[in-house]
GROMACS .gro file of C-alpha atoms in nm:
model
  251
    1UNK     CA    1   0.077  -4.011  -7.007
    2UNK     CA    2   0.338  -4.260  -6.887
    3UNK     CA    3   0.679  -4.284  -7.046
    4UNK     CA    4   1.006  -4.462  -6.971
    5UNK     CA    5   1.205  -4.349  -6.669
    6UNK     CA    6   1.514  -4.333  -6.890
    7UNK     CA    7   1.360  -4.046  -7.084
    8UNK     CA    8   1.207  -3.869  -6.784
    9UNK     CA    9   1.535  -3.878  -6.590
   10UNK     CA   10   1.755  -3.761  -6.877
   11UNK     CA   11   1.834  -3.437  -6.694
   12UNK     CA   12   1.700  -3.202  -6.960
   13UNK     CA   13   1.498  -2.911  -6.813
   14UNK     CA   14   1.209  -2.972  -7.055
   15UNK     CA   15   1.131  -3.305  -7.219
   16UNK     CA   16   0.869  -3.312  -7.495
   17UNK     CA   17   0.730  -3.634  -7.637
   18UNK     CA   18   0.490  -3.721  -7.918
   19UNK     CA   19   0.229  -3.997  -7.896
   20UNK     CA   20  -0.066  -4.122  -8.098
   21UNK     CA   21  -0.359  -4.285  -7.914
   22UNK     CA   22  -0.663  -4.469  -8.044
   23UNK     CA   23  -1.019  -4.378  -7.952
   24UNK     CA   24  -1.115  -4.517  -7.614
   25UNK     CA   25  -0.760  -4.536  -7.478
   26UNK     CA   26  -0.749  -4.490  -7.099
   27UNK     CA   27  -0.436  -4.428  -6.895
   28UNK     CA   28  -0.534  -4.509  -6.532
   29UNK     CA   29  -0.449  -4.294  -6.232
   30UNK     CA   30  -0.075  -4.216  -6.211
   31UNK     CA   31   0.155  -3.925  -6.131
   32UNK     CA   32   0.488  -3.774  -6.238
   33UNK     CA   33   0.778  -3.608  -6.057
   34UNK     CA   34   0.778  -3.317  -6.301
   35UNK     CA   35   0.523  -3.059  -6.407
   36UNK     CA   36   0.333  -3.212  -6.698
   37UNK     CA   37   0.156  -3.030  -6.980
   38UNK     CA   38  -0.085  -3.227  -7.195
   39UNK     CA   39  -0.160  -3.081  -7.537
   40UNK     CA   40  -0.360  -3.257  -7.807
   41UNK     CA   41  -0.291  -3.108  -8.147
   42UNK     CA   42  -0.582  -3.324  -8.270
   43UNK     CA   43  -0.854  -3.506  -8.080
   44UNK     CA   44  -1.026  -3.457  -7.744
   45UNK     CA   45  -0.914  -3.582  -7.401
   46UNK     CA   46  -1.089  -3.614  -7.066
   47UNK     CA   47  -0.865  -3.584  -6.762
   48UNK     CA   48  -0.966  -3.655  -6.404
   49UNK     CA   49  -0.782  -3.586  -6.081
   50UNK     CA   50  -0.912  -3.667  -5.732
   51UNK     CA   51  -1.062  -3.317  -5.711
   52UNK     CA   52  -1.133  -3.202  -6.068
   53UNK     CA   53  -1.257  -3.324  -6.404
   54UNK     CA   54  -1.146  -3.157  -6.729
   55UNK     CA   55  -1.236  -3.169  -7.096
   56UNK     CA   56  -0.943  -3.079  -7.322
   57UNK     CA   57  -1.041  -2.999  -7.681
   58UNK     CA   58  -0.781  -2.918  -7.949
   59UNK     CA   59  -0.588  -2.593  -7.913
   60UNK     CA   60  -0.619  -2.612  -7.535
   61UNK     CA   61  -0.370  -2.765  -7.291
   62UNK     CA   62  -0.369  -2.882  -6.930
   63UNK     CA   63  -0.108  -2.791  -6.666
   64UNK     CA   64  -0.058  -3.066  -6.403
   65UNK     CA   65   0.167  -3.000  -6.101
   66UNK     CA   66   0.415  -3.272  -6.000
   67UNK     CA   67   0.290  -3.560  -5.790
   68UNK     CA   68  -0.078  -3.510  -5.876
   69UNK     CA   69  -0.261  -3.837  -5.960
   70UNK     CA   70  -0.457  -3.815  -6.285
   71UNK     CA   71  -0.638  -4.035  -6.535
   72UNK     CA   72  -0.647  -3.961  -6.908
   73UNK     CA   73  -0.917  -4.084  -7.147
   74UNK     CA   74  -0.910  -4.027  -7.524
   75UNK     CA   75  -1.259  -3.955  -7.662
   76UNK     CA   76  -1.147  -4.018  -8.018
   77UNK     CA   77  -0.811  -4.061  -8.186
   78UNK     CA   78  -0.568  -3.821  -8.017
   79UNK     CA   79  -0.238  -3.681  -8.140
   80UNK     CA   80  -0.068  -3.583  -7.814
   81UNK     CA   81   0.231  -3.368  -7.726
   82UNK     CA   82   0.342  -3.402  -7.363
   83UNK     CA   83   0.585  -3.166  -7.194
   84UNK     CA   84   0.766  -3.262  -6.871
   85UNK     CA   85   0.920  -2.959  -6.699
   86UNK     CA   86   1.180  -2.983  -6.424
   87UNK     CA   87   1.230  -2.706  -6.168
   88UNK     CA   88   0.944  -2.492  -6.301
   89UNK     CA   89   0.926  -2.159  -6.118
   90UNK     CA   90   0.551  -2.207  -6.058
   91UNK     CA   91   0.556  -2.585  -6.015
   92UNK     CA   92   0.308  -2.566  -5.728
   93UNK     CA   93   0.051  -2.378  -5.936
   94UNK     CA   94  -0.282  -2.565  -5.945
   95UNK     CA   95  -0.423  -2.754  -6.241
   96UNK     CA   96  -0.555  -2.534  -6.515
   97UNK     CA   97  -0.675  -2.562  -6.873
   98UNK     CA   98  -0.531  -2.283  -7.084
   99UNK     CA   99  -0.562  -2.156  -7.437
  100UNK     CA  100  -0.290  -2.242  -7.690
  101UNK     CA  101  -0.217  -1.963  -7.934
  102UNK     CA  102  -0.079  -2.041  -8.281
  103UNK     CA  103   0.260  -1.914  -8.164
  104UNK     CA  104   0.259  -2.134  -7.852
  105UNK     CA  105   0.148  -2.431  -8.063
  106UNK     CA  106   0.448  -2.377  -8.292
  107UNK     CA  107   0.679  -2.363  -7.990
  108UNK     CA  108   0.536  -2.685  -7.845
  109UNK     CA  109   0.578  -2.868  -8.175
  110UNK     CA  110   0.933  -2.735  -8.211
  111UNK     CA  111   1.030  -2.849  -7.860
  112UNK     CA  112   0.866  -3.187  -7.924
  113UNK     CA  113   1.110  -3.233  -8.211
  114UNK     CA  114   1.416  -3.186  -7.986
  115UNK     CA  115   1.621  -3.501  -7.919
  116UNK     CA  116   1.534  -3.647  -7.575
  117UNK     CA  117   1.895  -3.701  -7.467
  118UNK     CA  118   2.209  -3.491  -7.449
  119UNK     CA  119   2.271  -3.135  -7.335
  120UNK     CA  120   2.038  -2.880  -7.495
  121UNK     CA  121   2.196  -2.635  -7.738
  122UNK     CA  122   2.185  -2.261  -7.680
  123UNK     CA  123   1.907  -2.238  -7.939
  124UNK     CA  124   1.706  -2.506  -7.758
  125UNK     CA  125   1.747  -2.321  -7.427
  126UNK     CA  126   1.620  -1.995  -7.579
  127UNK     CA  127   1.317  -2.168  -7.732
  128UNK     CA  128   1.237  -2.342  -7.403
  129UNK     CA  129   1.264  -2.011  -7.214
  130UNK     CA  130   1.024  -1.851  -7.461
  131UNK     CA  131   0.789  -2.152  -7.440
  132UNK     CA  132   0.761  -2.123  -7.060
  133UNK     CA  133   0.704  -1.748  -7.081
  134UNK     CA  134   0.423  -1.798  -7.335
  135UNK     CA  135   0.254  -2.066  -7.123
  136UNK     CA  136   0.250  -1.828  -6.827
  137UNK     CA  137   0.075  -1.565  -7.042
  138UNK     CA  138  -0.201  -1.787  -7.176
  139UNK     CA  139  -0.555  -1.723  -7.042
  140UNK     CA  140  -0.749  -1.998  -6.868
  141UNK     CA  141  -1.023  -2.187  -7.056
  142UNK     CA  142  -1.356  -2.282  -6.892
  143UNK     CA  143  -1.339  -2.661  -6.916
  144UNK     CA  144  -1.342  -2.794  -6.561
  145UNK     CA  145  -1.566  -2.886  -6.269
  146UNK     CA  146  -1.468  -2.951  -5.909
  147UNK     CA  147  -1.528  -3.300  -5.773
  148UNK     CA  148  -1.676  -3.344  -5.423
  149UNK     CA  149  -1.494  -3.543  -5.156
  150UNK     CA  150  -1.804  -3.696  -4.998
  151UNK     CA  151  -1.834  -4.048  -5.148
  152UNK     CA  152  -2.214  -4.015  -5.174
  153UNK     CA  153  -2.186  -3.697  -5.379
  154UNK     CA  154  -1.896  -3.842  -5.574
  155UNK     CA  155  -2.124  -4.130  -5.678
  156UNK     CA  156  -2.372  -3.879  -5.820
  157UNK     CA  157  -2.107  -3.677  -6.001
  158UNK     CA  158  -1.947  -3.988  -6.153
  159UNK     CA  159  -2.286  -4.090  -6.294
  160UNK     CA  160  -2.339  -3.747  -6.449
  161UNK     CA  161  -1.990  -3.741  -6.599
  162UNK     CA  162  -2.047  -4.083  -6.754
  163UNK     CA  163  -2.373  -3.963  -6.912
  164UNK     CA  164  -2.406  -3.582  -6.933
  165UNK     CA  165  -2.743  -3.623  -7.107
  166UNK     CA  166  -2.896  -3.779  -6.795
  167UNK     CA  167  -3.172  -3.533  -6.708
  168UNK     CA  168  -3.286  -3.674  -6.376
  169UNK     CA  169  -3.401  -3.398  -6.141
  170UNK     CA  170  -3.245  -3.313  -5.807
  171UNK     CA  171  -3.484  -3.534  -5.611
  172UNK     CA  172  -3.371  -3.837  -5.812
  173UNK     CA  173  -3.005  -3.756  -5.747
  174UNK     CA  174  -3.073  -3.702  -5.378
  175UNK     CA  175  -3.213  -4.056  -5.380
  176UNK     CA  176  -2.896  -4.185  -5.546
  177UNK     CA  177  -2.689  -4.018  -5.276
  178UNK     CA  178  -2.921  -4.138  -4.997
  179UNK     CA  179  -2.898  -3.798  -4.827
  180UNK     CA  180  -3.145  -3.545  -4.695
  181UNK     CA  181  -3.223  -3.261  -4.935
  182UNK     CA  182  -3.079  -2.988  -4.714
  183UNK     CA  183  -2.762  -3.184  -4.638
  184UNK     CA  184  -2.721  -3.273  -5.007
  185UNK     CA  185  -2.750  -2.915  -5.136
  186UNK     CA  186  -2.541  -2.758  -4.857
  187UNK     CA  187  -2.260  -3.014  -4.875
  188UNK     CA  188  -2.252  -3.010  -5.255
  189UNK     CA  189  -2.203  -2.634  -5.266
  190UNK     CA  190  -1.941  -2.644  -4.990
  191UNK     CA  191  -1.735  -2.909  -5.167
  192UNK     CA  192  -1.768  -2.801  -5.532
  193UNK     CA  193  -1.811  -2.425  -5.505
  194UNK     CA  194  -2.136  -2.427  -5.703
  195UNK     CA  195  -2.499  -2.523  -5.654
  196UNK     CA  196  -2.610  -2.862  -5.777
  197UNK     CA  197  -2.831  -2.712  -6.051
  198UNK     CA  198  -2.525  -2.549  -6.208
  199UNK     CA  199  -2.287  -2.846  -6.189
  200UNK     CA  200  -2.458  -3.073  -6.448
  201UNK     CA  201  -2.495  -2.774  -6.682
  202UNK     CA  202  -2.120  -2.717  -6.665
  203UNK     CA  203  -2.058  -3.085  -6.739
  204UNK     CA  204  -2.290  -3.064  -7.041
  205UNK     CA  205  -2.106  -2.754  -7.159
  206UNK     CA  206  -1.772  -2.934  -7.130
  207UNK     CA  207  -1.907  -3.231  -7.325
  208UNK     CA  208  -2.059  -3.001  -7.587
  209UNK     CA  209  -1.732  -2.812  -7.635
  210UNK     CA  210  -1.548  -3.140  -7.677
  211UNK     CA  211  -1.795  -3.267  -7.935
  212UNK     CA  212  -1.798  -2.938  -8.126
  213UNK     CA  213  -1.418  -2.939  -8.132
  214UNK     CA  214  -1.432  -3.292  -8.273
  215UNK     CA  215  -1.647  -3.167  -8.563
  216UNK     CA  216  -1.990  -3.289  -8.455
  217UNK     CA  217  -2.292  -3.096  -8.594
  218UNK     CA  218  -2.453  -2.852  -8.351
  219UNK     CA  219  -2.793  -3.024  -8.371
  220UNK     CA  220  -2.648  -3.365  -8.284
  221UNK     CA  221  -2.444  -3.217  -7.999
  222UNK     CA  222  -2.755  -3.051  -7.855
  223UNK     CA  223  -2.941  -3.381  -7.830
  224UNK     CA  224  -2.633  -3.578  -7.721
  225UNK     CA  225  -2.584  -3.358  -7.414
  226UNK     CA  226  -2.950  -3.374  -7.310
  227UNK     CA  227  -3.122  -3.067  -7.456
  228UNK     CA  228  -3.471  -3.090  -7.603
  229UNK     CA  229  -3.390  -2.871  -7.902
  230UNK     CA  230  -3.096  -2.699  -8.071
  231UNK     CA  231  -3.245  -2.361  -7.974
  232UNK     CA  232  -3.243  -2.437  -7.601
  233UNK     CA  233  -2.887  -2.565  -7.633
  234UNK     CA  234  -2.782  -2.250  -7.821
  235UNK     CA  235  -2.940  -2.032  -7.551
  236UNK     CA  236  -2.744  -2.214  -7.279
  237UNK     CA  237  -2.425  -2.187  -7.482
  238UNK     CA  238  -2.468  -1.814  -7.533
  239UNK     CA  239  -2.538  -1.757  -7.163
  240UNK     CA  240  -2.225  -1.949  -7.066
  241UNK     CA  241  -1.976  -1.823  -7.325
  242UNK     CA  242  -2.135  -1.510  -7.467
  243UNK     CA  243  -2.146  -1.643  -7.824
  244UNK     CA  244  -2.357  -1.901  -8.011
  245UNK     CA  245  -2.214  -2.246  -8.097
  246UNK     CA  246  -2.166  -2.144  -8.461
  247UNK     CA  247  -1.934  -1.862  -8.352
  248UNK     CA  248  -1.733  -2.102  -8.135
  249UNK     CA  249  -1.693  -2.337  -8.432
  250UNK     CA  250  -1.561  -2.057  -8.651
  251UNK     CA  251  -1.310  -1.929  -8.395
   0.00000   0.00000   0.00000
């Protein structure tokens, strides 16, 4: 999210800020000079960059390298903690969604309570050092899809992202793109790293994970993301993540 330059240029190695956003809030494309970490302690965010689209449910966070344009959309009410990191050792690391352990969550909340100005104390420096070490250890979470560069394919992907329940078949989407079938399928796989049949399924999984994290019932989520029945949705979920939706909700 955007914040005042006075805060972001305070000279502290890590700046952590707290914000509350209403459902439907959108922060249009922008970038920062520092590494940015977006963590919602409550609520679900969607984040888009020119090349990727992410869903960020609670207890997950997103690493954004400096200078990368991104747009943030709040699905519901979001309680956000944003970290801005200067001179990060792995500042050029690509975007990634990562898990947030209870210990890392406690560190983020502690750093967010630090005063934004003035030299950090020795205790603050030790906590920040530990925070960065924990972030580096966190495993990735499967909440992203690659965006194509071809504007015709991008038009298709934008439509699917806006309505993951849209179950038009590949021939319909080829018509939307106004491309030949062979060119469509070959170019899509080259630019996204996956076949077209898989891409909408991944988008539906991202949307489903976001809705489940927001407390929606499994049956409603199944229909909302375009499945004919809760059982077919549960089968997809198990194939993708190895556990049924009920297990995900518990853990």
